[in-house]
Amino acid sequence: MLPTHIDSTELPRILQRLMAEASQKQPEDTAALPRRSFLKLAGAGGLALGAFPHMAMAQAAGKGAAASTLKPTQQPSAFVQIAPNGEVTVTHNRLEFGQGVQTGLPMILAEELDADWSLVRSKSGTNDDAYHDPAFGMHLTGGSNSIKNSFTQYRELGARARAMLLSAAAARWNVDVSILRTQAGTVLGPNGRKLGYGELAEAAMALPVPEKVRLKDPKDFKLIGRPTTRLDARAKSSGRQDFGIDVKHAGQLTAVVAHPPVFGARLASVDDSAARAVKGVKAVLRVPLDRGAEGVAVVADGYWPAKLGRDALKLQWDTAAAEKVDSDRQLAQYRELAKQPGARKFDADMAPLAKAPRQLDAEFVFPYLAHAPMEPLNCTVKLSGDSAELWVGTQCAGLDGAAAARTLGLKPEQVRVNVQMAGGGFGRRFVSTSDVIVEACEIAKAARAAGLNAPVRLLWSREDDIKGGYYRPMHLHRARIGFDERGKVLAWDHVIVGQSITAGSVFEPFQVKNGIDATATEGMRDPYPLPMRLTVHHPKVNVPVLWWRSVGSTHTAFVMETLLDEIARSTKQDPVAYRMQLFGDKHPRHRAALQLAVDRSGYGKKQLPAGRAWGVAVHESFESVVAYVVEASVKDGQPVLHRATAGVHCNLAVNPRSVEAQVQGAAVMGLSMCLPGGAITLKDGEVQQGNFGDFTVPRITDMPEFAVHIVPSAEPPKGIGEPGLPPLAPAFANAIAQLTGKPLRQLPFNLADAKPA
């Protein structure tokens, strides 16, 4: 969902740039917990361990100990709350939007805490510095980094809390702490003594927080690695789970916005008389929007009157200065651009290409894609004097809090962002311009100026969301490959044309090198030892673009894996054996994932029904490898995916059940790229799709039988939210090509190429 090539040492600089316009970032206070935060914890009927770290440090200093150097991200006080009945609430430092961190991070902490899992609960954090990604130094949910970057952090948080509880029990019993042990939320002592964590929390919270702790040997894990039902499963399956869209406050108003039909357009005239006459409408406000555009917000006492008011607006738009993109013209322009010299990512010698005994020329076309999460975008803003509070499902609470502060004329510390569970996002809830948050704050500010002193919830409709911009970019790939009779590639000349998703953003200085956005080329060439020349063009187009689940690998994996399959077919080699030969002995994780998928699918051993074929693909993204072996057919000219078997190497799987769900969910998105109607197109500058009726997503009837198998590993976990997506489409396409003899070279699939030869 986010760039994967940013050096972690650069992230603090990025954060400073993001917040520079809002205010200078306050220095971290590694000791004090804000008074209102403690009162909230205590008032909730529980005690946060280390809630008075400044007192604990003073006590320790009185005994000659050095003051603590722990950062806020290392303090249990912000993450662990233990109620008198022993219930443990773990705060997670990420947005939960379907990927399972609400369960995975508490599992990690509870493992080292030795908590009773039946008593563990979880809640979302805020824009407090304690909830920074410990590796990047900023609030961040993306890049499949949540479990990977917080694995050691949450283990140490749990171990610190456990050590404090043990010390409190030792003091109460007047025994040496070394003779005590913990089990399922209880401290066990000599002579059958035992104390529940809830009985010890008050005493433990006043103790110094240990800086160094001993972590468990992985062989002693009781929770980590065990398939575990998610903590939110019951609420979601019963319809009781609240999301950002469900936030309600007394007197709350709802706003909807009329956005321009062409990106960047401004208003020529507004007739809002009919809108103001709609019952329930409180105000009609002209507001600035993202990318220099303008819009009209209708504020009402509910969504329906706000929508009716918007429908009644009579607006004239000035689109004269805005580029009006047309998808057909754009493709023609990209084809011409692909013939021109450009920036080079790889620059292998192409002399062998002309003399190669076999030649392959291919063009691939990938459309714009909308994120289309199930929960449309929303943000609730409450203004109170010289402060503001936001409720929003955000992937970067600090960035959005700073943008809110800038918009409202406040300091960052005067804005509190309450991170809400979100119904999907896939990257759309982290935009460096904070477009939706700024829009909500502009409306709240204008509403207050109009005399409406009430919380305001901005709510986008499904059509607003799909037409609202920030898409996965359109791409064109051109490849000329020369190889010999054994399939050895002698030269591979490749061109990519597509917008940069980081150009013009704060990420540009760190992502764009020599004119090439690294997110556009990730997944090209490696891990295969290919002599490749890679040329890249990044045209500027008036369509806002953004990362989309698995970022560049959404298109690069398809190109690489279908072309390699085509070389294997043309030289009459088994596609699995061909890939294994290319891996050699340098890529054991790729080999293991592919072999597991092959073994569990029955590839090459079982007889497929008539009209079906195998398809294979393997790809690494976000440091995890996923291989698919699929079975597919063509029915009435339509490609049909019947079965998919995944082999996954993500190192240690904290919760195998979540890994399985993530791979399945990612595969569904991968399938969505293949189906007719799964594209965003533009005509005269306007997006032509508006809802699921014309922007296709897979239905239950499109779903194959699905099996996920995980390569066992005790190595620290890697990313898993996105890696399941890239190889699904090429595996499907390779199966169809086996049946028809025609390679599929565009997404969604071209049905003419899917017909049997």
CSV table of C-alpha atoms in Angstrom, one decimal, residues 3-16 71 133-138 140 145 148-149 507 510-511 623:
chain,number,residue,atom,x,y,z
A,3,PRO,CA,6.4,2.7,-1.0
A,4,THR,CA,8.8,-0.1,0.0
A,5,HIS,CA,12.1,1.4,-1.0
A,6,ILE,CA,12.3,4.2,1.6
A,7,ASP,CA,15.3,3.9,3.9
A,8,SER,CA,14.0,4.0,7.5
A,9,THR,CA,16.6,6.6,8.3
A,10,GLU,CA,14.8,8.9,5.8
A,11,LEU,CA,11.4,8.6,7.5
A,12,PRO,CA,12.0,11.2,10.2
A,13,ARG,CA,12.9,13.7,7.6
A,14,ILE,CA,9.8,12.9,5.7
A,15,LEU,CA,7.7,13.3,8.8
A,16,GLN,CA,9.3,16.7,9.5
A,71,LYS,CA,11.0,6.3,24.3
A,133,ASP,CA,6.0,2.9,13.9
A,134,PRO,CA,9.1,2.2,15.9
A,135,ALA,CA,11.2,1.6,12.8
A,136,PHE,CA,10.0,4.7,10.8
A,137,GLY,CA,9.4,7.2,13.6
A,138,MET,CA,6.0,8.2,12.3
A,140,LEU,CA,2.1,4.5,9.7
A,145,ASN,CA,4.9,-3.3,8.0
A,148,LYS,CA,7.1,-6.9,11.0
A,149,ASN,CA,8.1,-3.6,12.5
A,507,PHE,CA,8.2,11.2,-0.7
A,510,PHE,CA,13.5,9.7,-1.3
A,511,GLN,CA,11.7,7.6,-3.9
A,623,GLU,CA,9.8,-9.3,1.8
